[in-house]
Short mmCIF file of C-alpha atoms and ligand atoms in Angstrom, two decimals:
data_model
loop_
_atom_site.label_atom_id
_atom_site.label_comp_id
_atom_site.label_asym_id
_atom_site.label_seq_id
_atom_site.Cartn_x
_atom_site.Cartn_y
_atom_site.Cartn_z
CA UNK A 152 -5.69 11.68 14.17
CA UNK A 153 -3.10 12.18 16.90
CA UNK A 154 -0.59 9.93 15.22
CA UNK A 155 -0.62 11.87 11.99
CA UNK A 156 -0.49 15.26 13.71
CA UNK A 157 2.63 14.35 15.58
CA UNK A 158 4.22 12.94 12.48
CA UNK A 159 3.49 16.15 10.68
CA UNK A 160 5.17 18.28 13.28
CA UNK A 161 8.12 15.97 13.56
CA UNK A 162 10.90 16.67 11.14
CA UNK A 163 12.85 13.53 12.00
CA UNK A 164 12.27 10.01 10.73
CA UNK A 165 10.02 7.98 12.98
CA UNK A 166 10.53 4.44 14.13
CA UNK A 167 7.40 2.39 13.65
CA UNK A 168 7.10 -0.57 15.98
CA UNK A 169 4.79 -3.21 14.64
CA UNK A 170 3.34 -6.26 16.26
CA UNK A 171 1.43 -9.03 14.57
CA UNK A 172 -1.19 -11.07 16.39
CA UNK A 173 -2.19 -14.23 14.56
CA UNK A 174 -5.67 -15.52 15.34
CA UNK A 175 -5.89 -19.25 14.79
CA UNK A 176 -9.27 -20.89 15.37
CA UNK A 177 -9.01 -24.64 15.67
CA UNK A 178 -11.50 -27.44 15.70
CA UNK A 179 -10.05 -30.95 15.60
CA UNK A 180 -6.65 -29.81 14.34
CA UNK A 181 -4.42 -31.85 16.64
CA UNK A 182 -2.57 -33.21 13.58
CA UNK A 183 -2.15 -29.89 11.79
CA UNK A 184 -1.63 -27.48 14.66
CA UNK A 185 1.99 -28.47 15.46
CA UNK A 186 2.88 -28.21 11.78
CA UNK A 187 1.34 -24.75 11.50
CA UNK A 188 3.21 -23.56 14.59
CA UNK A 189 6.46 -25.02 13.32
CA UNK A 190 5.99 -23.36 9.92
CA UNK A 191 5.20 -20.03 11.57
CA UNK A 192 8.43 -20.24 13.53
CA UNK A 193 10.31 -21.12 10.37
CA UNK A 194 9.01 -18.26 8.24
CA UNK A 195 8.44 -15.55 10.86
CA UNK A 196 11.72 -15.85 12.68
CA UNK A 197 12.39 -12.13 12.43
CA UNK A 198 8.85 -10.89 12.83
CA UNK A 199 7.50 -9.96 16.22
CA UNK A 200 4.36 -12.00 16.49
CA UNK A 201 2.10 -13.79 18.89
CA UNK A 202 -0.19 -16.70 18.13
CA UNK A 203 -3.63 -16.81 19.70
CA UNK A 204 -5.15 -20.28 19.49
CA UNK A 205 -8.92 -20.36 19.89
CA UNK A 206 -9.95 -23.96 20.32
CA UNK A 207 -13.60 -24.83 20.69
CA UNK A 208 -13.27 -27.89 22.94
CA UNK A 209 -12.12 -30.15 20.11
CA UNK A 210 -12.76 -33.77 21.02
CA UNK A 211 -9.48 -34.88 19.39
CA UNK A 212 -7.28 -33.31 22.06
CA UNK A 213 -6.15 -30.25 20.10
CA UNK A 214 -5.86 -28.38 23.38
CA UNK A 215 -3.33 -30.82 24.81
CA UNK A 216 -1.23 -30.39 21.69
CA UNK A 217 -1.58 -26.62 22.03
CA UNK A 218 -0.39 -26.78 25.64
CA UNK A 219 2.66 -28.81 24.66
CA UNK A 220 3.47 -26.27 21.96
CA UNK A 221 3.04 -23.41 24.41
CA UNK A 222 5.50 -25.09 26.75
CA UNK A 223 8.03 -25.40 23.96
CA UNK A 224 7.69 -21.96 22.38
CA UNK A 225 6.76 -19.86 25.41
CA UNK A 226 3.60 -18.37 26.86
CA UNK A 227 4.29 -14.93 25.42
CA UNK A 228 4.43 -16.34 21.91
CA UNK A 229 1.54 -18.80 22.11
CA UNK A 230 -1.62 -17.75 23.89
CA UNK A 231 -4.33 -20.31 24.55
CA UNK A 232 -7.83 -18.88 24.63
CA UNK A 233 -10.14 -21.89 24.42
CA UNK A 234 -13.92 -21.83 24.59
CA UNK A 235 -16.23 -24.36 26.17
CA UNK A 236 -18.03 -25.48 23.01
CA UNK A 237 -18.13 -25.25 19.24
CA UNK A 238 -19.41 -21.72 18.76
CA UNK A 239 -18.35 -21.07 15.18
CA UNK A 240 -15.62 -19.22 13.34
CA UNK A 241 -16.99 -15.68 13.37
CA UNK A 242 -17.25 -15.49 17.12
CA UNK A 243 -13.90 -17.24 17.45
CA UNK A 244 -12.24 -14.22 15.82
CA UNK A 245 -14.12 -11.81 18.09
CA UNK A 246 -13.10 -13.87 21.10
CA UNK A 247 -9.46 -14.06 20.06
CA UNK A 248 -9.18 -10.39 19.16
CA UNK A 249 -9.84 -9.37 22.77
CA UNK A 250 -6.59 -11.01 23.79
CA UNK A 251 -4.36 -9.55 21.11
CA UNK A 252 -1.71 -7.75 23.09
CA UNK A 253 -0.18 -5.63 20.37
CA UNK A 254 -0.33 -1.97 21.32
CA UNK A 255 -3.24 0.03 20.00
CA UNK A 256 -2.02 2.79 17.68
CA UNK A 257 -0.57 5.42 19.97
CA UNK A 258 2.44 7.65 20.23
CA UNK A 259 4.88 6.71 22.91
CA UNK A 260 7.39 9.45 22.48
CA UNK A 261 7.78 11.61 19.46
CA UNK A 262 10.08 9.17 17.71
CA UNK A 263 8.17 5.97 18.25
CA UNK A 264 4.84 4.87 16.83
CA UNK A 265 3.16 1.56 17.63
CA UNK A 266 0.96 -0.07 15.06
CA UNK A 267 -0.68 -3.44 15.60
CA UNK A 268 -1.85 -5.87 13.01
CA UNK A 269 -3.97 -8.97 13.19
CA UNK A 270 -3.60 -11.93 10.86
CA UNK A 271 -6.46 -14.37 10.41
CA UNK A 272 -5.62 -17.82 9.13
CA UNK A 273 -6.91 -21.39 9.11
CA UNK A 274 -5.11 -24.13 10.95
CA UNK A 275 -5.85 -26.85 8.41
CA UNK A 276 -2.72 -26.10 6.31
CA UNK A 277 -4.73 -24.49 3.53
CA UNK A 278 -2.94 -21.27 4.40
CA UNK A 279 0.81 -21.46 4.23
CA UNK A 280 2.72 -19.25 6.70
CA UNK A 281 5.37 -18.58 4.06
CA UNK A 282 3.04 -16.00 2.51
CA UNK A 283 2.86 -13.90 5.65
CA UNK A 284 6.16 -12.07 5.04
CA UNK A 285 4.89 -11.19 1.57
CA UNK A 286 1.63 -9.91 3.02
CA UNK A 287 3.50 -7.86 5.60
CA UNK A 288 5.83 -6.45 2.96
CA UNK A 289 2.92 -5.45 0.75
CA UNK A 290 1.11 -3.81 3.66
CA UNK A 291 4.19 -1.79 4.51
CA UNK A 292 4.91 -0.75 0.99
CA UNK A 293 1.49 0.75 0.38
CA UNK A 294 0.22 1.21 3.94
CA UNK A 295 -2.81 -0.92 3.16
CA UNK A 296 -5.54 -1.34 5.77
CA UNK A 297 -6.06 -4.95 4.74
CA UNK A 298 -4.03 -7.45 2.76
CA UNK A 299 -5.62 -10.65 1.54
CA UNK A 300 -3.45 -13.72 1.25
CA UNK A 301 -3.70 -16.49 -1.24
CA UNK A 302 -6.61 -18.69 -0.44
CA UNK A 303 -5.18 -22.08 -1.15
CA UNK A 304 -2.03 -23.89 -0.47
CA UNK A 305 0.73 -23.02 -2.88
CA UNK A 306 0.74 -20.12 -5.24
CA UNK A 307 -2.92 -19.30 -5.17
CA UNK A 308 -4.10 -22.63 -6.44
CA UNK A 309 -5.87 -25.58 -5.00
CA UNK A 310 -4.86 -29.14 -4.66
CA UNK A 311 -7.22 -32.01 -5.28
CA UNK A 312 -10.35 -30.09 -6.24
CA UNK A 313 -12.69 -31.74 -8.72
CA UNK A 314 -14.35 -29.97 -11.64
CA UNK A 315 -17.63 -29.47 -9.81
CA UNK A 316 -16.01 -27.69 -6.89
CA UNK A 317 -13.98 -25.49 -9.23
CA UNK A 318 -17.07 -24.48 -11.21
CA UNK A 319 -19.01 -23.72 -8.04
CA UNK A 320 -16.13 -21.69 -6.65
CA UNK A 321 -15.65 -19.66 -9.83
CA UNK A 322 -19.39 -19.26 -10.37
CA UNK A 323 -20.02 -18.03 -6.84
CA UNK A 324 -17.11 -15.65 -7.11
CA UNK A 325 -18.39 -14.29 -10.42
CA UNK A 326 -21.84 -13.68 -8.99
CA UNK A 327 -20.47 -11.99 -5.89
CA UNK A 328 -18.12 -9.83 -7.96
CA UNK A 329 -20.91 -8.84 -10.30
CA UNK A 330 -23.50 -8.02 -7.65
CA UNK A 331 -21.35 -6.59 -4.88
CA UNK A 332 -18.43 -5.08 -6.85
CA UNK A 333 -16.12 -5.24 -3.88
CA UNK A 334 -13.00 -4.39 -5.86
CA UNK A 335 -11.29 -7.38 -4.31
CA UNK A 336 -10.80 -10.55 -6.29
CA UNK A 337 -10.84 -13.06 -3.46
CA UNK A 338 -13.95 -12.41 -1.41
CA UNK A 339 -14.31 -15.66 0.45
CA UNK A 340 -10.72 -16.19 1.45
CA UNK A 341 -9.95 -16.17 5.13
CA UNK A 342 -6.19 -15.62 5.05
CA UNK A 343 -5.94 -11.92 5.80
CA UNK A 344 -3.89 -9.27 7.49
CA UNK A 345 -5.73 -6.32 9.05
CA UNK A 346 -4.76 -3.19 10.86
CA UNK A 347 -6.05 -4.06 14.29
CA UNK A 348 -8.35 -1.06 14.60
CA UNK A 349 -9.85 -1.75 11.18
CA UNK A 350 -10.56 -5.36 12.04
CA UNK A 351 -12.13 -4.38 15.36
CA UNK A 352 -14.41 -1.90 13.62
CA UNK A 353 -15.45 -4.28 10.84
CA UNK A 354 -15.95 -7.24 13.12
CA UNK A 355 -18.26 -5.24 15.38
CA UNK A 356 -20.46 -4.34 12.42
CA UNK A 357 -20.70 -7.68 10.71
CA UNK A 358 -23.94 -9.52 11.29
CA UNK A 359 -23.42 -12.71 9.32
CA UNK A 360 -21.92 -15.86 10.74
CA UNK A 361 -20.01 -18.70 9.23
CA UNK A 362 -18.45 -18.43 5.87
CA UNK A 363 -20.49 -15.51 4.54
CA UNK A 364 -18.78 -13.57 7.31
CA UNK A 365 -15.53 -13.23 5.35
CA UNK A 366 -17.43 -11.84 2.38
CA UNK A 367 -19.30 -9.36 4.51
CA UNK A 368 -16.08 -8.14 6.10
CA UNK A 369 -14.52 -7.53 2.70
CA UNK A 370 -17.63 -5.92 1.27
CA UNK A 371 -17.95 -3.52 4.20
CA UNK A 372 -14.26 -2.73 4.07
CA UNK A 373 -14.36 -1.78 0.42
CA UNK A 374 -17.55 0.26 0.79
CA UNK A 375 -15.96 2.14 3.66
CA UNK A 376 -13.03 2.98 1.47
CA UNK A 377 -10.41 0.95 3.31
CA UNK A 378 -7.51 0.08 1.09
CA UNK A 379 -6.99 -3.56 0.28
CA UNK A 380 -3.89 -5.18 -1.14
CA UNK A 381 -3.96 -8.64 -2.60
CA UNK A 382 -1.30 -11.24 -2.68
CA UNK A 383 -2.45 -13.29 -5.61
CA UNK A 384 -0.81 -14.99 -8.54
CA UNK A 385 -0.76 -12.82 -11.63
CA UNK A 386 -1.97 -15.63 -13.87
CA UNK A 387 -5.49 -15.54 -12.51
CA UNK A 388 -8.22 -14.36 -14.87
CA UNK A 389 -9.36 -11.04 -13.55
CA UNK A 390 -13.01 -10.31 -12.91
CA UNK A 391 -14.13 -7.27 -14.78
CA UNK A 392 -16.95 -4.85 -14.13
CA UNK A 393 -20.02 -4.14 -16.19
CA UNK A 394 -18.50 -0.99 -17.67
CA UNK A 395 -15.49 -2.77 -19.07
CA UNK A 396 -17.60 -5.59 -20.44
CA UNK A 397 -17.99 -3.99 -23.87
CA UNK A 398 -14.35 -3.00 -24.10
CA UNK A 399 -13.40 -6.50 -23.11
CA UNK A 400 -15.63 -8.01 -25.76
CA UNK A 401 -14.29 -5.64 -28.40
CA UNK A 402 -10.61 -5.77 -27.62
CA UNK A 403 -10.20 -9.26 -26.23
CA UNK A 404 -9.44 -10.60 -22.77
CA UNK A 405 -5.83 -9.42 -22.73
CA UNK A 406 -6.83 -5.82 -22.09
CA UNK A 407 -8.87 -6.70 -19.04
CA UNK A 408 -5.84 -7.43 -16.91
CA UNK A 409 -4.77 -3.82 -17.21
CA UNK A 410 -7.86 -2.64 -15.37
CA UNK A 411 -7.10 -4.43 -12.13
CA UNK A 412 -5.06 -3.45 -9.15
CA UNK A 413 -1.57 -2.70 -10.45
CA UNK A 414 -0.03 -4.19 -7.35
CA UNK A 415 -1.39 -7.66 -8.02
CA UNK A 416 0.96 -10.47 -8.77
CA UNK A 417 3.46 -12.02 -6.47
CA UNK A 418 6.42 -11.00 -8.57
CA UNK A 419 5.66 -7.33 -8.11
CA UNK A 420 6.32 -7.18 -4.43
CA UNK A 421 8.73 -9.57 -2.98
CA UNK A 422 9.62 -8.17 0.44
CA UNK A 423 12.69 -6.03 -0.02
CA UNK A 424 14.25 -6.97 3.30
CA UNK A 425 12.75 -10.35 4.11
CA UNK A 426 11.89 -10.74 7.75
CA UNK A 427 13.09 -7.35 8.94
CA UNK A 428 9.78 -5.70 9.38
CA UNK A 429 9.25 -5.45 13.07
CA UNK A 430 11.02 -2.13 13.48
CA UNK A 431 12.01 0.25 10.77
CA UNK A 432 12.79 3.84 10.11
CA UNK A 433 10.37 5.56 7.84
CA UNK A 434 10.21 8.93 6.27
CA UNK A 435 7.15 10.83 7.46
CA UNK A 436 5.84 11.09 3.92
CA UNK A 437 5.35 7.35 3.68
CA UNK A 438 2.89 7.15 6.55
CA UNK A 439 -0.16 8.58 4.84
CA UNK A 440 -3.71 7.94 6.00
CA UNK A 441 -6.14 5.79 4.06
CA UNK B 126 -26.47 -3.99 1.37
CA UNK B 127 -29.32 -1.61 0.73
CA UNK B 128 -26.97 0.92 -0.83
CA UNK B 129 -25.64 -1.64 -3.28
CA UNK B 130 -29.24 -2.40 -4.27
CA UNK B 131 -29.86 1.32 -4.81
CA UNK B 132 -26.77 1.52 -7.03
CA UNK B 133 -28.13 -1.33 -9.13
CA UNK B 134 -31.65 0.08 -9.39
CA UNK B 135 -30.15 3.38 -10.53
CA UNK B 136 -28.10 1.70 -13.22
CA UNK B 137 -30.99 -0.33 -14.53
CA UNK B 138 -33.18 2.79 -14.49
CA UNK B 139 -30.62 4.79 -16.46
CA UNK B 140 -30.21 2.04 -19.03
CA UNK B 141 -33.99 1.66 -19.34
CA UNK B 142 -34.43 5.40 -19.80
CA UNK B 143 -31.71 5.43 -22.43
CA UNK B 144 -33.34 2.57 -24.26
CA UNK B 145 -36.81 4.11 -24.13
CA UNK B 146 -35.52 7.44 -25.42
CA UNK B 147 -33.79 5.62 -28.27
CA UNK B 148 -37.06 3.86 -29.06
CA UNK B 149 -38.93 7.16 -29.04
CA UNK B 150 -36.25 8.68 -31.25
CA UNK B 151 -36.74 5.80 -33.69
CA UNK B 152 -40.39 6.78 -33.98
CA UNK B 153 -39.57 10.38 -34.79
CA UNK B 154 -36.43 10.06 -36.90
CA UNK B 155 -36.66 7.79 -39.86
CA UNK B 156 -33.63 5.48 -39.74
CA UNK B 157 -33.06 4.04 -43.20
CA UNK B 158 -30.98 1.05 -42.06
CA UNK B 159 -33.14 -1.77 -40.75
CA UNK B 160 -30.24 -3.38 -38.88
CA UNK B 161 -29.90 -0.44 -36.52
CA UNK B 162 -33.63 -0.35 -35.96
CA UNK B 163 -33.63 -4.02 -35.07
CA UNK B 164 -30.61 -3.65 -32.80
CA UNK B 165 -32.11 -0.78 -30.83
CA UNK B 166 -35.47 -2.47 -30.46
CA UNK B 167 -33.92 -5.66 -29.13
CA UNK B 168 -31.01 -4.04 -27.26
CA UNK B 169 -32.06 -5.42 -23.84
CA UNK B 170 -32.19 -8.94 -25.24
CA UNK B 171 -28.70 -8.55 -26.70
CA UNK B 172 -27.52 -7.05 -23.44
CA UNK B 173 -28.74 -9.98 -21.38
CA UNK B 174 -27.28 -12.38 -23.92
CA UNK B 175 -23.85 -10.72 -23.81
CA UNK B 176 -23.96 -10.71 -20.04
CA UNK B 177 -24.69 -14.42 -19.99
CA UNK B 178 -21.89 -15.01 -22.46
CA UNK B 179 -19.50 -13.01 -20.32
CA UNK B 180 -20.49 -14.96 -17.22
CA UNK B 181 -20.10 -18.32 -18.95
CA UNK B 182 -16.74 -17.35 -20.50
CA UNK B 183 -15.39 -15.95 -17.24
CA UNK B 184 -16.30 -19.05 -15.27
CA UNK B 185 -14.95 -21.33 -18.00
CA UNK B 186 -11.68 -19.40 -18.22
CA UNK B 187 -11.44 -19.36 -14.45
CA UNK B 188 -11.91 -23.11 -14.20
CA UNK B 189 -9.45 -23.74 -17.03
CA UNK B 190 -6.82 -21.55 -15.35
CA UNK B 191 -7.39 -22.96 -11.89
CA UNK B 192 -4.04 -23.35 -10.29
CA UNK B 193 -3.70 -26.95 -9.24
CA UNK B 194 -0.27 -26.55 -7.71
CA UNK B 195 0.67 -30.17 -7.17
CA UNK B 196 4.26 -28.97 -6.78
CA UNK B 197 3.26 -26.86 -3.79
CA UNK B 198 1.51 -29.87 -2.31
CA UNK B 199 4.67 -31.90 -2.67
CA UNK B 200 6.73 -29.15 -1.09
CA UNK B 201 4.29 -28.94 1.81
CA UNK B 202 4.46 -32.69 2.40
CA UNK B 203 8.25 -32.40 2.58
CA UNK B 204 7.94 -29.62 5.13
CA UNK B 205 5.44 -31.62 7.18
CA UNK B 206 7.92 -34.48 7.37
CA UNK B 207 10.65 -32.10 8.44
CA UNK B 208 8.39 -30.50 11.05
CA UNK B 209 7.36 -33.86 12.52
CA UNK B 210 10.96 -34.96 12.83
CA UNK B 211 12.00 -31.72 14.50
CA UNK B 212 9.02 -31.65 16.87
CA UNK B 213 9.56 -35.27 17.84
CA UNK B 214 13.19 -34.49 18.61
CA UNK B 215 12.02 -31.67 20.86
CA UNK B 216 9.52 -34.02 22.50
CA UNK B 217 6.54 -31.86 21.57
CA UNK B 218 4.88 -34.64 19.62
N1 GDP C 16 -12.64 -22.32 17.17
C1 GDP C 16 -13.27 -22.82 16.10
N2 GDP C 16 -12.57 -23.11 14.98
C2 GDP C 16 -13.22 -23.63 13.92
C3 GDP C 16 -14.62 -23.86 13.95
N3 GDP C 16 -14.96 -24.38 12.74
C4 GDP C 16 -13.84 -24.44 12.00
N4 GDP C 16 -12.78 -24.00 12.72
C5 GDP C 16 -11.39 -23.85 12.27
O1 GDP C 16 -11.39 -22.82 11.28
C6 GDP C 16 -10.51 -23.13 10.23
C7 GDP C 16 -11.25 -23.23 8.90
O2 GDP C 16 -12.21 -24.25 8.99
P1 GDP C 16 -12.57 -25.17 7.76
O3 GDP C 16 -13.56 -26.17 8.24
O4 GDP C 16 -11.32 -25.67 7.11
O5 GDP C 16 -13.29 -24.11 6.83
P2 GDP C 16 -13.28 -24.08 5.23
O6 GDP C 16 -11.86 -24.14 4.81
O7 GDP C 16 -13.93 -22.78 4.92
O8 GDP C 16 -14.08 -25.25 4.81
C8 GDP C 16 -9.81 -24.39 10.62
O9 GDP C 16 -8.60 -24.04 11.24
C9 GDP C 16 -10.77 -25.04 11.61
O10 GDP C 16 -10.10 -25.84 12.54
C10 GDP C 16 -15.33 -23.57 15.16
O11 GDP C 16 -16.53 -23.76 15.29
N5 GDP C 16 -14.62 -23.04 16.20
MG1 MG C 17 -10.26 -25.37 5.23
#
């Protein structure tokens, strides 16, 4: 691509300007929305980001709350892109993506490259903004196309789930892992960071709606060879493929963890310079393609 | 999706072929140990059984190791309180 060609010819370090657009679909989140915005401000103080709120005419007045927040934090930080009715999550992302203002990857002058990212998250406080710096740091370290965040509040766990819901969750995940082999441990999670162009491509190809949509996005991404990083706690039991089944049975479960993505585990990649990700000097060798 | 199906059909076909050739080999070569003969003949049954065992164990382990993170919940509730206070002060709420 053009970006890489220029980088190749350029002997000097290049400044990469990054912008993060957060897509936040809301439906009846008037209680949670202010908290989410406040937490974003708290944890992304040094990240250049914009928040796009896609509210589907929530009857609880979420839009009034959103307007008040926009007034407080500024119209360039909080964009309101409501829709007239409840049209579902999948189309909410498509709708919101159109308004993401981060520059498309292009070369401004020979020293400056713009890369835009999109973060998808839920507004119901099941996704904590404090993980976003970790996701950003991981993306930058390995130049991942996608980084999945932890699905639940806290360090990859859930709060207040009963046994039945846990069994269903684990069972469904096992089945999906076994049949689809996506190479990603958390298929159904919706807390994700994408390179903007990658998200636009995937979203235009996905046919499913609702909550299968997240799975389809991940499945397509892995089959297309996009690189995926995962922010997940290292204590999770890894899912293992059919080939390693015998080895696992012979040598015990402790060997299975070696087969997974070596970058897994929160401890492995705390952001080296917390918060200072919006502009940085990089050596041209570190900006490899997928 | 179709390609994933093709991958699976291929795998099952390869395994089936392998099994059938082992069965044929059993007919030609005289294996003195009955255990091996039995194992090869019923290999698919053992395979399915092991698979089921793996599934059950994985799900059980997963459920047992489910991260309940009540600490994180507590921390979040603290932050919510803090956020409400700050937002009220700023007259957003
Ligand atoms: N705009 C929009 N947002 C929605 C819709 N349905 C759910 N949401 C939001 O999407 C996020 C996830 O929804 P939720 O019901 O918690 O999904 P779950 O966690 O998968 O059960 C929350 O922020 C909701 O407010 C919808 O139809 N339109
Ligand atoms: Mg939810």
